[in-house]
Amino acid sequence: MAADTVPFTQGGYDRLKLELDNLKSHERPTVIAAIAEARGHGDLSENADYSAAREKQGFIEARIAELEDKLSRAQIIAYKGQTNEVVKFGATVNVEDENGEAHTYQIVGDLEADLSLKRISVQSPIAKALLGKKLDDEVSITVPKGVVDYVITGINYDE
């Protein structure tokens, strides 16, 4: 990957493209209408609705700019259908910790990462430790709470 490209899974790219489309076609016009309505309420210096709408507009425009930039430099990396022998970008990895607890993580790009959905950034300590490993490999990972030992029990490339 070149330094200026941004890695994505196909699913992550599609989700962010949908978010961008929603921001441009729905959120931006909605906040512009709210600003226009708030302007009609009089003195802008003491108009909380106007200030809130302008602040929201700033967040929307910043997110649009960020998404346009990242998506324009996107490199979709897909290993779907390939052998499940080695952990690579986009893999869904099943691991078991030393207590016998099973965990599943998908290794994705930074913008796609969402721990609540078990999607971890390729830059995270867990992902860095898993990349290049094979089925049944033991992996020791230094995380904020200490060192955790995992055994890789599955590697899959569904997305």
mmCIF file of C-alpha atoms in Angstrom, residues 34-145:
data_model
loop_
_atom_site.group_PDB
_atom_site.id
_atom_site.type_symbol
_atom_site.label_atom_id
_atom_site.label_comp_id
_atom_site.label_asym_id
_atom_site.label_seq_id
_atom_site.Cartn_x
_atom_site.Cartn_y
_atom_site.Cartn_z
ATOM 1 C CA ALA A 34 -32.610 25.002 10.328
ATOM 2 C CA ILE A 35 -30.143 27.876 9.943
ATOM 3 C CA ALA A 36 -32.528 29.741 7.665
ATOM 4 C CA GLU A 37 -35.384 29.232 10.124
ATOM 5 C CA ALA A 38 -33.237 30.357 13.072
ATOM 6 C CA ARG A 39 -32.217 33.499 11.177
ATOM 7 C CA GLY A 40 -35.873 34.408 11.012
ATOM 8 C CA HIS A 41 -36.094 34.470 14.806
ATOM 9 C CA GLY A 42 -34.243 37.746 15.120
ATOM 10 C CA ASP A 43 -30.969 38.785 16.735
ATOM 11 C CA LEU A 44 -28.357 36.182 15.779
ATOM 12 C CA SER A 45 -25.998 37.076 18.658
ATOM 13 C CA GLU A 46 -28.512 35.783 21.222
ATOM 14 C CA ASN A 47 -30.094 33.053 19.113
ATOM 15 C CA ALA A 48 -29.252 29.637 20.584
ATOM 16 C CA ASP A 49 -31.016 27.798 17.741
ATOM 17 C CA TYR A 50 -28.862 29.602 15.189
ATOM 18 C CA SER A 51 -25.648 28.892 17.110
ATOM 19 C CA ALA A 52 -26.532 25.207 17.507
ATOM 20 C CA ALA A 53 -27.421 24.863 13.831
ATOM 21 C CA ARG A 54 -24.181 26.570 12.742
ATOM 22 C CA GLU A 55 -22.174 24.285 15.030
ATOM 23 C CA LYS A 56 -23.932 21.220 13.632
ATOM 24 C CA GLN A 57 -23.245 22.495 10.114
ATOM 25 C CA GLY A 58 -19.560 22.743 10.978
ATOM 26 C CA PHE A 59 -19.495 19.108 12.147
ATOM 27 C CA ILE A 60 -21.353 17.931 9.051
ATOM 28 C CA GLU A 61 -19.074 19.828 6.670
ATOM 29 C CA ALA A 62 -15.963 18.550 8.463
ATOM 30 C CA ARG A 63 -17.222 14.949 8.279
ATOM 31 C CA ILE A 64 -18.082 15.364 4.578
ATOM 32 C CA ALA A 65 -14.592 16.695 3.890
ATOM 33 C CA GLU A 66 -12.981 13.852 5.845
ATOM 34 C CA LEU A 67 -15.032 11.164 4.094
ATOM 35 C CA GLU A 68 -14.464 12.656 0.639
ATOM 36 C CA ASP A 69 -10.736 12.767 1.291
ATOM 37 C CA LYS A 70 -10.482 9.205 2.639
ATOM 38 C CA LEU A 71 -12.795 7.679 0.044
ATOM 39 C CA SER A 72 -10.940 9.413 -2.796
ATOM 40 C CA ARG A 73 -7.753 7.715 -1.583
ATOM 41 C CA ALA A 74 -9.416 4.386 -0.820
ATOM 42 C CA GLN A 75 -7.743 1.125 -1.641
ATOM 43 C CA ILE A 76 -10.217 -1.722 -1.302
ATOM 44 C CA ILE A 77 -8.447 -4.831 -0.130
ATOM 45 C CA ALA A 78 -10.428 -8.018 -0.641
ATOM 46 C CA TYR A 79 -9.347 -11.557 0.067
ATOM 47 C CA LYS A 80 -12.837 -13.037 -0.173
ATOM 48 C CA GLY A 81 -12.742 -16.569 -1.436
ATOM 49 C CA GLN A 82 -9.046 -17.025 -0.743
ATOM 50 C CA THR A 83 -7.661 -19.664 1.568
ATOM 51 C CA ASN A 84 -8.026 -19.070 5.254
ATOM 52 C CA GLU A 85 -4.452 -19.953 6.139
ATOM 53 C CA VAL A 86 -2.930 -16.601 7.129
ATOM 54 C CA VAL A 87 -4.381 -13.556 8.910
ATOM 55 C CA LYS A 88 -4.450 -10.577 6.543
ATOM 56 C CA PHE A 89 -6.301 -7.271 6.348
ATOM 57 C CA GLY A 90 -10.063 -7.883 6.251
ATOM 58 C CA ALA A 91 -9.883 -11.247 8.017
ATOM 59 C CA THR A 92 -12.372 -12.206 10.662
ATOM 60 C CA VAL A 93 -10.263 -13.963 13.263
ATOM 61 C CA ASN A 94 -11.550 -16.245 15.994
ATOM 62 C CA VAL A 95 -9.287 -16.495 19.011
ATOM 63 C CA GLU A 96 -9.451 -18.138 22.398
ATOM 64 C CA ASP A 97 -7.785 -16.575 25.417
ATOM 65 C CA GLU A 98 -6.014 -18.351 28.262
ATOM 66 C CA ASN A 99 -9.314 -18.593 30.172
ATOM 67 C CA GLY A 100 -10.990 -20.445 27.307
ATOM 68 C CA GLU A 101 -13.090 -17.427 26.312
ATOM 69 C CA ALA A 102 -13.728 -17.075 22.582
ATOM 70 C CA HIS A 103 -13.395 -13.704 20.863
ATOM 71 C CA THR A 104 -13.931 -12.680 17.257
ATOM 72 C CA TYR A 105 -12.370 -9.665 15.552
ATOM 73 C CA GLN A 106 -12.386 -8.377 12.007
ATOM 74 C CA ILE A 107 -9.259 -6.464 11.016
ATOM 75 C CA VAL A 108 -10.296 -3.300 9.170
ATOM 76 C CA GLY A 109 -9.101 0.200 8.298
ATOM 77 C CA ASP A 110 -9.023 2.975 10.867
ATOM 78 C CA LEU A 111 -12.280 4.630 9.724
ATOM 79 C CA GLU A 112 -14.131 1.295 9.784
ATOM 80 C CA ALA A 113 -13.057 0.318 13.290
ATOM 81 C CA ASP A 114 -15.879 -0.147 15.791
ATOM 82 C CA LEU A 115 -15.158 -2.332 18.792
ATOM 83 C CA SER A 116 -18.871 -2.742 19.568
ATOM 84 C CA LEU A 117 -19.132 -4.521 16.183
ATOM 85 C CA LYS A 118 -15.859 -6.425 16.769
ATOM 86 C CA ARG A 119 -14.106 -4.469 14.000
ATOM 87 C CA ILE A 120 -10.603 -3.507 15.081
ATOM 88 C CA SER A 121 -8.204 -1.131 13.381
ATOM 89 C CA VAL A 122 -5.300 -2.623 11.491
ATOM 90 C CA GLN A 123 -3.196 -0.234 13.624
ATOM 91 C CA SER A 124 -4.398 -1.683 16.955
ATOM 92 C CA PRO A 125 -2.067 -3.824 19.074
ATOM 93 C CA ILE A 126 -4.324 -6.865 18.679
ATOM 94 C CA ALA A 127 -4.468 -6.582 14.878
ATOM 95 C CA LYS A 128 -0.726 -5.974 14.590
ATOM 96 C CA ALA A 129 -0.056 -9.106 16.635
ATOM 97 C CA LEU A 130 -2.492 -11.231 14.607
ATOM 98 C CA LEU A 131 -1.397 -10.185 11.105
ATOM 99 C CA GLY A 132 0.671 -12.853 9.392
ATOM 100 C CA LYS A 133 -0.208 -15.543 11.925
ATOM 101 C CA LYS A 134 -1.773 -18.889 11.035
ATOM 102 C CA LEU A 135 -4.462 -21.171 12.396
ATOM 103 C CA ASP A 136 -3.532 -22.658 15.814
ATOM 104 C CA ASP A 137 -0.708 -20.112 16.307
ATOM 105 C CA GLU A 138 -0.281 -18.785 19.825
ATOM 106 C CA VAL A 139 -0.102 -15.007 20.088
ATOM 107 C CA SER A 140 0.872 -12.854 23.063
ATOM 108 C CA ILE A 141 -0.538 -9.358 22.847
ATOM 109 C CA THR A 142 0.338 -6.417 25.059
ATOM 110 C CA VAL A 143 -2.847 -4.495 25.771
ATOM 111 C CA PRO A 144 -3.516 -1.707 28.294
ATOM 112 C CA LYS A 145 -4.457 -4.216 31.007
#
